[in-house]
Coordinates of C-alpha atoms and ligand atoms in Angstrom, one line a residue:
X20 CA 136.6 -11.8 100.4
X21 CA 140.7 -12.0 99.9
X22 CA 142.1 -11.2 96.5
X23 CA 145.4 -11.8 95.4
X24 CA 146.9 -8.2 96.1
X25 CA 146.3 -8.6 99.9
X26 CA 147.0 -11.9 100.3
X27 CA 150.6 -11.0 98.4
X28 CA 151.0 -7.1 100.2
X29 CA 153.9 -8.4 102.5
X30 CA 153.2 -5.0 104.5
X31 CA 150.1 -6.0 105.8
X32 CA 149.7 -8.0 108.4
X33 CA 147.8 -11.5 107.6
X34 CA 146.0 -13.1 111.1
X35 CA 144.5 -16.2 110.9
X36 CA 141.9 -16.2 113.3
X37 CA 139.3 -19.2 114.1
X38 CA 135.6 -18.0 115.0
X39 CA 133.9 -21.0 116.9
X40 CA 135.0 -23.1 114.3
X41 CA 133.0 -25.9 114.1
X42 CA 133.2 -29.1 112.0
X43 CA 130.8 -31.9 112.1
X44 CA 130.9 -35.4 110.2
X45 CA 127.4 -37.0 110.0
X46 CA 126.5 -36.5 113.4
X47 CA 129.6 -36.9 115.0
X48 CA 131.7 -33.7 116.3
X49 CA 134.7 -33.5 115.4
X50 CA 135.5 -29.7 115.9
X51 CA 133.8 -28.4 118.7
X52 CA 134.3 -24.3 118.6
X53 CA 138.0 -23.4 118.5
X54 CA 139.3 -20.2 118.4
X55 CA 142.8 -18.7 118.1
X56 CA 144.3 -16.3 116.5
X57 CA 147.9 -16.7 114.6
X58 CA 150.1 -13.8 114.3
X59 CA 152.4 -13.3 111.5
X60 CA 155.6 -14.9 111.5
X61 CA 154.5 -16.8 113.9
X62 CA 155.4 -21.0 114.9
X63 CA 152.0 -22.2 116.7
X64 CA 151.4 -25.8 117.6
X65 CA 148.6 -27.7 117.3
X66 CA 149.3 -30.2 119.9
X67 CA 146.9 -32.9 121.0
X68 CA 146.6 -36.9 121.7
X69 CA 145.2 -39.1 118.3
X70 CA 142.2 -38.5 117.4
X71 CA 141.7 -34.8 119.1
X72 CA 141.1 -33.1 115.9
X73 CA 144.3 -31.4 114.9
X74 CA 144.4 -32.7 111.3
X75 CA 140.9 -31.7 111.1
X76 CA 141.9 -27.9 112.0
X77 CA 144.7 -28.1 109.6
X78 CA 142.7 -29.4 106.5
X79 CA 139.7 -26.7 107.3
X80 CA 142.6 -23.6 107.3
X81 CA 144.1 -25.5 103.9
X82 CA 140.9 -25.6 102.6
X83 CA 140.4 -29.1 102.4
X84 CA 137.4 -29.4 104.2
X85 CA 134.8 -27.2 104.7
X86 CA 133.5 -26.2 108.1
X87 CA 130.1 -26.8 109.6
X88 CA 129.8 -23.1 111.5
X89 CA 132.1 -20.8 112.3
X90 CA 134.5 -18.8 110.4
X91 CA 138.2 -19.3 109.4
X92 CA 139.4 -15.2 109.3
X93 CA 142.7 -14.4 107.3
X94 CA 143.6 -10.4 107.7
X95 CA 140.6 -10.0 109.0
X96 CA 138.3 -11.5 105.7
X97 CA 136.4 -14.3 106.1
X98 CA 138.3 -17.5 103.8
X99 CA 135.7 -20.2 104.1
X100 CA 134.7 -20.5 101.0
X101 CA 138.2 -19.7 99.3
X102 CA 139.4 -22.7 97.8
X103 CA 142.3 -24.6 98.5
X104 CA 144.8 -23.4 95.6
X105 CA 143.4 -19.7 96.2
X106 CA 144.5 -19.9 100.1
X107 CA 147.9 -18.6 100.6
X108 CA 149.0 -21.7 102.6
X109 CA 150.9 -25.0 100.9
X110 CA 150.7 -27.9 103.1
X111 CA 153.2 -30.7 104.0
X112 CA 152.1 -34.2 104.5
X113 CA 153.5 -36.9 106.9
X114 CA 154.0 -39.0 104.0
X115 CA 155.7 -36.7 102.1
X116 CA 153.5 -37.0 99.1
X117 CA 156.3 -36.2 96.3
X118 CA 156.4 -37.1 93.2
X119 CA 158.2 -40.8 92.4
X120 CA 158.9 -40.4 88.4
X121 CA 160.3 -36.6 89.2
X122 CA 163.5 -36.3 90.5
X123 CA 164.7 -33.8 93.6
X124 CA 164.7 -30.9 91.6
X125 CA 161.8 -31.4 89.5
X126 CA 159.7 -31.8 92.5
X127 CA 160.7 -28.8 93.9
X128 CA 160.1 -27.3 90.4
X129 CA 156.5 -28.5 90.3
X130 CA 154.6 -26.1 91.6
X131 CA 156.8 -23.3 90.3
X132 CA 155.2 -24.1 86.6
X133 CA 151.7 -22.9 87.3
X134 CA 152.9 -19.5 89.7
X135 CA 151.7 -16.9 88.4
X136 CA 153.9 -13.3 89.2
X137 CA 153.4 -9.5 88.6
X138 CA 154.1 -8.4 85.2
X139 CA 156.9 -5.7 84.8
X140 CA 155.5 -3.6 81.9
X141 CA 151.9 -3.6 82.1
X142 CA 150.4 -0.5 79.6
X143 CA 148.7 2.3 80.9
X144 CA 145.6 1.1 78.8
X145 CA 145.6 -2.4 80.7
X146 CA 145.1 -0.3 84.0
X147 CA 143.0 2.2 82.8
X148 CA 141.0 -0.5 81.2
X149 CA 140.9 -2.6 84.3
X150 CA 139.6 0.4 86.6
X151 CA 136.6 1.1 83.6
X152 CA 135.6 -2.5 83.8
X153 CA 135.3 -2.5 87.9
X154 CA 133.3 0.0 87.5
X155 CA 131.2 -1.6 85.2
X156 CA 131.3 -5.1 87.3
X157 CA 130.4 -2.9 90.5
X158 CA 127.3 -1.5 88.7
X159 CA 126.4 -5.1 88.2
X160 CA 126.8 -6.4 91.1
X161 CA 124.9 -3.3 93.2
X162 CA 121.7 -4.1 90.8
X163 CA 122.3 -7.6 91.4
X164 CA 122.1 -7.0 95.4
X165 CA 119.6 -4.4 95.3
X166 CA 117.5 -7.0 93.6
X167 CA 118.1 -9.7 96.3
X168 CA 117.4 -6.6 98.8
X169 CA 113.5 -6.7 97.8
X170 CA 113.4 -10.4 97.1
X171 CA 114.5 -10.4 100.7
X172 CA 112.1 -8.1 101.6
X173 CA 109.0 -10.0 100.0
X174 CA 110.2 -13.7 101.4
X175 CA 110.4 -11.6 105.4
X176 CA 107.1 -10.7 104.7
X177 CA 106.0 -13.7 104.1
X178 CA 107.3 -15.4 106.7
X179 CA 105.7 -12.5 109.0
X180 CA 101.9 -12.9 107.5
X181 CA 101.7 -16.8 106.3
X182 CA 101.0 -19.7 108.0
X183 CA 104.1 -21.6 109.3
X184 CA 103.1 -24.6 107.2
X185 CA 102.6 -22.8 104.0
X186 CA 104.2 -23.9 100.9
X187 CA 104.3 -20.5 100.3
X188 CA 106.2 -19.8 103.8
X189 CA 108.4 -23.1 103.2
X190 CA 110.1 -21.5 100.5
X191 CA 110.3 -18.4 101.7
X192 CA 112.5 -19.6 104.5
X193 CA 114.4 -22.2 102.2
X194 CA 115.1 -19.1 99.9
X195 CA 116.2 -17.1 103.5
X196 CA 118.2 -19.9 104.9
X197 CA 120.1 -19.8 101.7
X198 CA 120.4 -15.7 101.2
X199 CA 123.9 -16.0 102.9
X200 CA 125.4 -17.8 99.8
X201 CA 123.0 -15.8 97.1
X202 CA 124.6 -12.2 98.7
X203 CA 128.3 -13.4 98.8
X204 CA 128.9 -14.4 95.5
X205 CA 127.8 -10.8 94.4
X206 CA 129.1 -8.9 97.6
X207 CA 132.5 -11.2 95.9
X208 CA 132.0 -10.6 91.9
X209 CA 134.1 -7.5 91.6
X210 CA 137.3 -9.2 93.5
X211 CA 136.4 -12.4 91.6
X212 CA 136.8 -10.5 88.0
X213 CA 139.5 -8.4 89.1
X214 CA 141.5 -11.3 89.6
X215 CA 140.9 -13.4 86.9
X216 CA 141.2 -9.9 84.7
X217 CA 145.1 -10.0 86.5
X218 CA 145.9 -13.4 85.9
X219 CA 145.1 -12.6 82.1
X220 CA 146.8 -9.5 81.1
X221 CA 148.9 -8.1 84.1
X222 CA 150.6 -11.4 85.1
X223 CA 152.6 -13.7 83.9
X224 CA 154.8 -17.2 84.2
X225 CA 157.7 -17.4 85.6
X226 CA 160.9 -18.0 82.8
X227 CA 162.6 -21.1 82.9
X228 CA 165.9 -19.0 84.0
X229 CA 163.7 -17.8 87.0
X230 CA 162.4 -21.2 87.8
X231 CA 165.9 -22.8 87.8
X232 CA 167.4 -19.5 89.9
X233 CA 164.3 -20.2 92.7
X234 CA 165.1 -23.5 92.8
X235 CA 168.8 -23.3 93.3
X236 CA 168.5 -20.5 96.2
X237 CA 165.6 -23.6 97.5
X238 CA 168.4 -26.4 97.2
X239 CA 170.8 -24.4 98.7
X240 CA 168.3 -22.9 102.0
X241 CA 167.2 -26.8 102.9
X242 CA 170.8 -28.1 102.7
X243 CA 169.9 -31.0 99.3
X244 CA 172.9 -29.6 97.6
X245 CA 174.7 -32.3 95.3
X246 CA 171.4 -34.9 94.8
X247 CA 169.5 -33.0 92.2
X248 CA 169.1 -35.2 90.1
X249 CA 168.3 -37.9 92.6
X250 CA 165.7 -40.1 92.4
X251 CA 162.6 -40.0 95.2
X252 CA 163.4 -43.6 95.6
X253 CA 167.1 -42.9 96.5
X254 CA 166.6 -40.5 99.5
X255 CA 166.5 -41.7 102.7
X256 CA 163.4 -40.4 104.8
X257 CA 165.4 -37.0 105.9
X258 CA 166.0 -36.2 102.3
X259 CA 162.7 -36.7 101.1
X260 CA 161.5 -34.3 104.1
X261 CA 163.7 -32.0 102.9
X262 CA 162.6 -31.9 99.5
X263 CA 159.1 -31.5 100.9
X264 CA 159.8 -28.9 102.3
X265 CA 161.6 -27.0 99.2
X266 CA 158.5 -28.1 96.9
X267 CA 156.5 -26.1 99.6
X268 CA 158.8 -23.0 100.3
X269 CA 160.0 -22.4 96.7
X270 CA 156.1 -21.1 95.9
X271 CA 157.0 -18.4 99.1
X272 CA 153.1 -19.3 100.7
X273 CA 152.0 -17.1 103.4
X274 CA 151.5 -19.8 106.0
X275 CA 153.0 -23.2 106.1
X276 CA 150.8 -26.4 107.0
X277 CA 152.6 -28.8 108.6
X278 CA 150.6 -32.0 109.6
X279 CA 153.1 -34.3 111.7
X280 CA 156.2 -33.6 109.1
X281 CA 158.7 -35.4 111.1
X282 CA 157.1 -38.6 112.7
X283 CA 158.2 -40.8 110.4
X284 CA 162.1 -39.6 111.3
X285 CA 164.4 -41.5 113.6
X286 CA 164.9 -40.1 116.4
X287 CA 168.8 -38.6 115.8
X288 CA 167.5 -37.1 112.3
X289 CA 163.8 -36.1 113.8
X290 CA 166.5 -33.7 116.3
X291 CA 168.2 -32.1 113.7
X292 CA 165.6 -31.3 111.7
X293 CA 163.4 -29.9 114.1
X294 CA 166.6 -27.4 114.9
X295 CA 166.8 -26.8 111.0
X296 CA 162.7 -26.1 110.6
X297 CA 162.5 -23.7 113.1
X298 CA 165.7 -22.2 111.9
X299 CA 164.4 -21.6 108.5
X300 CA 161.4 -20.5 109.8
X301 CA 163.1 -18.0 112.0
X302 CA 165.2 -16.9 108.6
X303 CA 162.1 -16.6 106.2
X304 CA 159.6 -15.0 108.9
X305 CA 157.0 -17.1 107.6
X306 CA 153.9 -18.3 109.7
X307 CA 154.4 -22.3 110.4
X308 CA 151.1 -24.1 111.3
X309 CA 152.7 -27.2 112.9
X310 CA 150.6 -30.1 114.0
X311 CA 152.5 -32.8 116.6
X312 CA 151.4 -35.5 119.3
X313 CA 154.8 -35.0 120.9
X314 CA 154.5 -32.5 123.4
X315 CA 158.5 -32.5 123.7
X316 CA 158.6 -31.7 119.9
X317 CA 156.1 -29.0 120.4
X318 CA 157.9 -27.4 123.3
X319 CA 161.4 -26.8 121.7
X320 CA 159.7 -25.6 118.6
X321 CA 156.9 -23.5 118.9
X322 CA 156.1 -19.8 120.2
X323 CA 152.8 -20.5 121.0
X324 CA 150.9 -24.1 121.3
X325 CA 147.4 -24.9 121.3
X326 CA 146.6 -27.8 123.5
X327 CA 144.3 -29.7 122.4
X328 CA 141.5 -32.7 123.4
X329 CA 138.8 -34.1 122.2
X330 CA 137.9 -31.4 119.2
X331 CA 138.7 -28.3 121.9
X332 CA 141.6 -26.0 122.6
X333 CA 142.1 -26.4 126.5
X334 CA 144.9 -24.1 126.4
X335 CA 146.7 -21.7 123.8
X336 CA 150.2 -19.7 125.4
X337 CA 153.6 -19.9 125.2
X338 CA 155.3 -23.3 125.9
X339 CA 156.7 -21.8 128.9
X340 CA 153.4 -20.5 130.3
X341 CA 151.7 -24.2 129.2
X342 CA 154.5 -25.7 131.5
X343 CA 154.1 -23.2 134.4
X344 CA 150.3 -22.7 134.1
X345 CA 148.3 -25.0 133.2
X346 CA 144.7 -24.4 132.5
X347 CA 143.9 -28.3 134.4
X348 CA 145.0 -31.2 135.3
X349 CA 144.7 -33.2 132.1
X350 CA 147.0 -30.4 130.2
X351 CA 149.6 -30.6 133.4
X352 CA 149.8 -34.3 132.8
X353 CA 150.0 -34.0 129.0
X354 CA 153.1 -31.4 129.0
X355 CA 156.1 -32.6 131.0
X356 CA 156.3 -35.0 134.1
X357 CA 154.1 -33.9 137.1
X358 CA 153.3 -34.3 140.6
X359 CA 149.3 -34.0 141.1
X360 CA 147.5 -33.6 144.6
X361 CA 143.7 -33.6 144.6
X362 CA 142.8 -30.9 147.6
X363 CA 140.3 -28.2 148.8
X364 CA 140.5 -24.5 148.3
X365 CA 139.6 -23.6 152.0
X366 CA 140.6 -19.8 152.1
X367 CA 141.9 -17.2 150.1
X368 CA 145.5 -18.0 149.7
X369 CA 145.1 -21.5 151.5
X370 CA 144.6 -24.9 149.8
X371 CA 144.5 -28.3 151.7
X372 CA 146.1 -31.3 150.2
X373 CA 148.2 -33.8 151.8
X374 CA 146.1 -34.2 155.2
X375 CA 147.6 -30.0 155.9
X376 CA 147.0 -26.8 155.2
X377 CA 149.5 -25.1 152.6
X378 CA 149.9 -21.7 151.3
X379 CA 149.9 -20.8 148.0
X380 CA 149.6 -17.7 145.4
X381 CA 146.4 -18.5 143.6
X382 CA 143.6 -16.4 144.9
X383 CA 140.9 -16.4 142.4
X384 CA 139.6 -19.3 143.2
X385 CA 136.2 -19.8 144.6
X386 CA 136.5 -21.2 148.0
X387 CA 135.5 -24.4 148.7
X388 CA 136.1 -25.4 145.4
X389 CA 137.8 -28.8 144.6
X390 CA 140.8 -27.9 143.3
X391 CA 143.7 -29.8 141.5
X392 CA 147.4 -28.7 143.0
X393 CA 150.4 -29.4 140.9
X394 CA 154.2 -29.4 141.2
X395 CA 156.9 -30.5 138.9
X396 CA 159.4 -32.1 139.4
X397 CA 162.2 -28.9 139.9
X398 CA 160.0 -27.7 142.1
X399 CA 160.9 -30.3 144.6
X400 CA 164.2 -30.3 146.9
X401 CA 166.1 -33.2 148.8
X402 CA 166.0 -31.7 152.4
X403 CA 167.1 -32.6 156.1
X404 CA 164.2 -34.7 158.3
X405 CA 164.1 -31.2 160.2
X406 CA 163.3 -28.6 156.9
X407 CA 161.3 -31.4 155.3
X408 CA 157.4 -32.0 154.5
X409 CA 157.6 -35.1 154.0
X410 CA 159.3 -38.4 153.2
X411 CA 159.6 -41.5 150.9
X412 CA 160.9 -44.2 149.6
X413 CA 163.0 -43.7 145.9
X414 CA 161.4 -46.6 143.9
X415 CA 162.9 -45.6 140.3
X416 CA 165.8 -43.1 139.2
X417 CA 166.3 -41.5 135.6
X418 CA 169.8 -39.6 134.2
X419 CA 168.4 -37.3 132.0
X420 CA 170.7 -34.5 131.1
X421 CA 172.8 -33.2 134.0
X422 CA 170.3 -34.4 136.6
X423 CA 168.5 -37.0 137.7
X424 CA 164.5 -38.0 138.1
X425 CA 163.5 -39.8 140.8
X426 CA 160.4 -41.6 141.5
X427 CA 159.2 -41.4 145.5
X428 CA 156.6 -43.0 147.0
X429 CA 155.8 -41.2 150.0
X430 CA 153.8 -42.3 153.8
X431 CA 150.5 -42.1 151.8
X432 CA 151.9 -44.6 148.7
X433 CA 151.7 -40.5 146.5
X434 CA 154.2 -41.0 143.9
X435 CA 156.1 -37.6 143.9
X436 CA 158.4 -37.0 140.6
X437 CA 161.5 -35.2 141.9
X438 CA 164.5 -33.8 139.7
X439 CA 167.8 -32.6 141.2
X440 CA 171.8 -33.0 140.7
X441 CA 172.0 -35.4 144.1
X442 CA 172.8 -38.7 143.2
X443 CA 171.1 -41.2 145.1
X444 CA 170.1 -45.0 145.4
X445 CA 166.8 -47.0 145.3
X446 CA 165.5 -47.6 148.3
X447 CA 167.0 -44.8 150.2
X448 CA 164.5 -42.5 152.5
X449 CA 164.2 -39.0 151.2
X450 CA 162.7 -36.0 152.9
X451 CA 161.6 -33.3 150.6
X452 CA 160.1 -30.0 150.4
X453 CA 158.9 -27.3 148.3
X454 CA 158.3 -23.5 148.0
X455 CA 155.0 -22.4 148.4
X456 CA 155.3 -20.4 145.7
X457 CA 155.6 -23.0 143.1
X458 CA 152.5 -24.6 144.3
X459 CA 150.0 -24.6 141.1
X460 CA 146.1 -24.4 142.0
X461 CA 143.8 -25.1 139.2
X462 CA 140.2 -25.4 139.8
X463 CA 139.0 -29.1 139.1
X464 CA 137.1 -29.7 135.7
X465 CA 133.8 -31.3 136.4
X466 CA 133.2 -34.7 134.4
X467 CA 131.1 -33.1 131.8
X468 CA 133.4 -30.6 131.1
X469 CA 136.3 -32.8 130.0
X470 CA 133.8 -34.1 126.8
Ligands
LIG525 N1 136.3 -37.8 107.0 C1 135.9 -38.2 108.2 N2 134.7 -38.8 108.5 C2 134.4 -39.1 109.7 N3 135.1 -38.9 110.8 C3 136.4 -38.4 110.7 C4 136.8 -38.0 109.4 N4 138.1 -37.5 109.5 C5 138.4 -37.5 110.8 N5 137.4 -38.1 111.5 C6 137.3 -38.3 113.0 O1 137.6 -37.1 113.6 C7 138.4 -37.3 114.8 C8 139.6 -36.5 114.7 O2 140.5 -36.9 113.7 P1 141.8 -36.2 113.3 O3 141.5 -34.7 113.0 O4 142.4 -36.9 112.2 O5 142.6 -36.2 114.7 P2 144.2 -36.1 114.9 O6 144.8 -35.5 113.7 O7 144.3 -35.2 116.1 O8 144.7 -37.5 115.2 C9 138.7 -38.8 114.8 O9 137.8 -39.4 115.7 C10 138.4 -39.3 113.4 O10 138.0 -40.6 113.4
LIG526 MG1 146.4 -36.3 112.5

């Protein structure tokens, strides 16, 4: 069980971990066992085609939703059955979801109203008073479980000397099955009290001068100066992210939810503010739980990304590792443009693809395994007939940045995705080669696997 002292004890170090979180709807999975783990100050990604679950993850860690199995950890104490306005985590929707009769500052204000903070003067005889009644609570609670200790003890008896279709044995296991919930509420009872005993006598609201002074500094941090007393209605979908985002901020959660914040943003204003969310992020150190379908979006933003497909995390690493080393063919294709072989793992160090035999620098591999072998596209030089592997035809050519993508279609009709600074014309004959090195070997998923 959390309480509000270490969910607020900036010193410590909050994790939110995921146990073989599971989350069923009638008999449909949805959630099929993830688990990461989110350090502090951390930007992590929940990245993942429609429909793979990652609104699903976010409402289970807002507490929207509860899970089927599995636990949802937060400095190391299990939330699960924490709810949603007790969780240190506010959550931004892709629609926004502000208020239309308050204006910009009075949505930002809103949640302000019912923050509760740390009183400055609390009397000796409110903590002395506090620590008596623990003890008392604790006394409670210890008879309480004590009592559920023998009650346990009779129903296992039971269930060890009765008949299996008993009605006798039948609620013993009912009352069993349910034991979990019976302990935790008492195992919880002293945090509970405590923190309802805070929130009356050593907490209190925030002044209206202390409102207005939060919401200022928000204004100011999310760049809405000058339309404070704008209407909703008057803001063009930027602004209203904005003030989203304040709303969210001003209450300083723990963790931020994001669920697809920016998809309803052109794409010159989606940009900037994808450079100005991770900035502030950056500037408040606070833990961002960002959910996208745009890998590209994922890639510039986060420091870690978990991949995801049908309710599974195939892959949680840095963007740059993702890119580099994929855990499969699927994520390869789903993160940046690729160039996919299907070959043979035939020897340590040797994988045949492309009617040869090539070297490369993956050597855990079983042999004989069917392997996947990808390259991307920088991985690829324009080369003399002499140096090259191969040849093929340039069917299509991008500009993107300072260089180009071209699209060859080799002897064997492979389309090979090539990028370099050479510019050349459609239809022309290239010959091409690569480094061994930056051959990527990933054993092929069998079909059941990749449900
Ligand atoms: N309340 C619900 N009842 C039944 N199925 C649901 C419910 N919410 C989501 N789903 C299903 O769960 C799957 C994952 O949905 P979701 O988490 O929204 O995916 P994503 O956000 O990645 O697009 C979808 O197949 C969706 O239809
Ligand atoms: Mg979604």
């Amino acid at each position: 069980m959390i309480n509000e002292n270490q969910i607020n004890t900036k010193k410590a170090k909050p994790v939110i971990e995921l146990v073989n979180l599971v989350k069923e709807y009638d008999e449909k999975v949805i959630l099929k066992g993830l688990n990461i783990k989110i350090e502090k100050g951390q930007f992590i990604t929940l990245l993942g085609p429609s429909g793979s679950g990652k609104t699903t993850a976010l409402r289970l860690i807002a507490g929207f939703e509860k899970p089927t199995r599995g636990e949802i950890k937060m400095d190391g104490f299990d939330i699960k059955d924490l709810p949603a306005h007790k969780r240190p985590t506010k959550t931004i929707f892709q629609d926004y979801a502000l208020f239309p009769n308050l204006n910009v500052e009075g949505n930002i204000k809103y949640g302000l109203k019912l923050l509760k903070i740390q009183k400055e003067n609390v009397s000796e005889e409110k903590i002395r008073n506090l620590e008596l009644r623990k003890q008392k609570w604790k006394k409670i609670a210890d008879l309480k479980m004590k009592k559920l200790d023998k009650e346990q003890e009779e129903y296992q008896k039971i269930l060890e000397n009765d008949s299996v279709n008993s009605s006798k044995y039948k609620k013993a296991r009912k009352w069993l099955d349910e034991s979990d919930f019976k302990y935790s509420y008492w195992e919880n009872y002293v945090d509970l009290k405590e923190e309802s005993y805070k929130r009356k006598n050593t907490e209190r609201f925030l002044t209206k001068q202390e409102m207005n002074h939060k919401v200022k500094e928000m204004i100011k941090l999310i760049g809405l100066e000058g339309n404070e007393k704008k209407s909703i209605d008057q803001l063009s979908g930027g602004m209203k992210q904005r003030v989203a985002l304040a709303r969210a901020l001003v209450t300083d959660p723990e963790i931020l939810l994001l669920d697809e914040p920016l998809s309803a943003l052109d794409m010159k204003v989606r940009k900037k503010m994808q450079i100005e969310l991770k900035a502030i992020q950056v500037k408040l150190g606070m833990t961002f739980i960002f959910v996208t379908h745009d890998q590209e979006e994922a890639m510039t933003m986060s420091d870690k990304i978990a991949v995801m497909r049908n309710g599974k995390i195939d892959q949680y690493d840095s963007p740059k590792q993702i890119y580099d080393y994929p855990n499969n063919s699927w994520v390869s294709s789903f993160i940046g443009d690729s160039t996919l072989f299907k070959g043979k793992y035939v020897k340590k160090g040797i994988v045949h693809f492309n009617n040869k035999n090539y070297k490369c620098e993956n050597y855990e591999i079983k042999i004989g395994s069917d392997v996947d072998i990808m390259l991307r596209p920088e991985d690829f030089e324009f080369t003399t007939k002499t140096k090259s592997f191969d040849n093929g035809e340039i069917i299509k050519k991008t500009f993107q940045g300072a260089m180009w993508e071209y699209s060859i279609k080799n002897n064997n009709n492979k389309i090979i995705s090539i990028k370099t600074n050479k510019n050349k014309k459609i239809g022309d004959t290239i010959y091409y080669r690569w480094n061994w090195e930056d051959l990527h070997v990933m054993e092929r998923e069998n079909e059941s696997k990749k449900l």
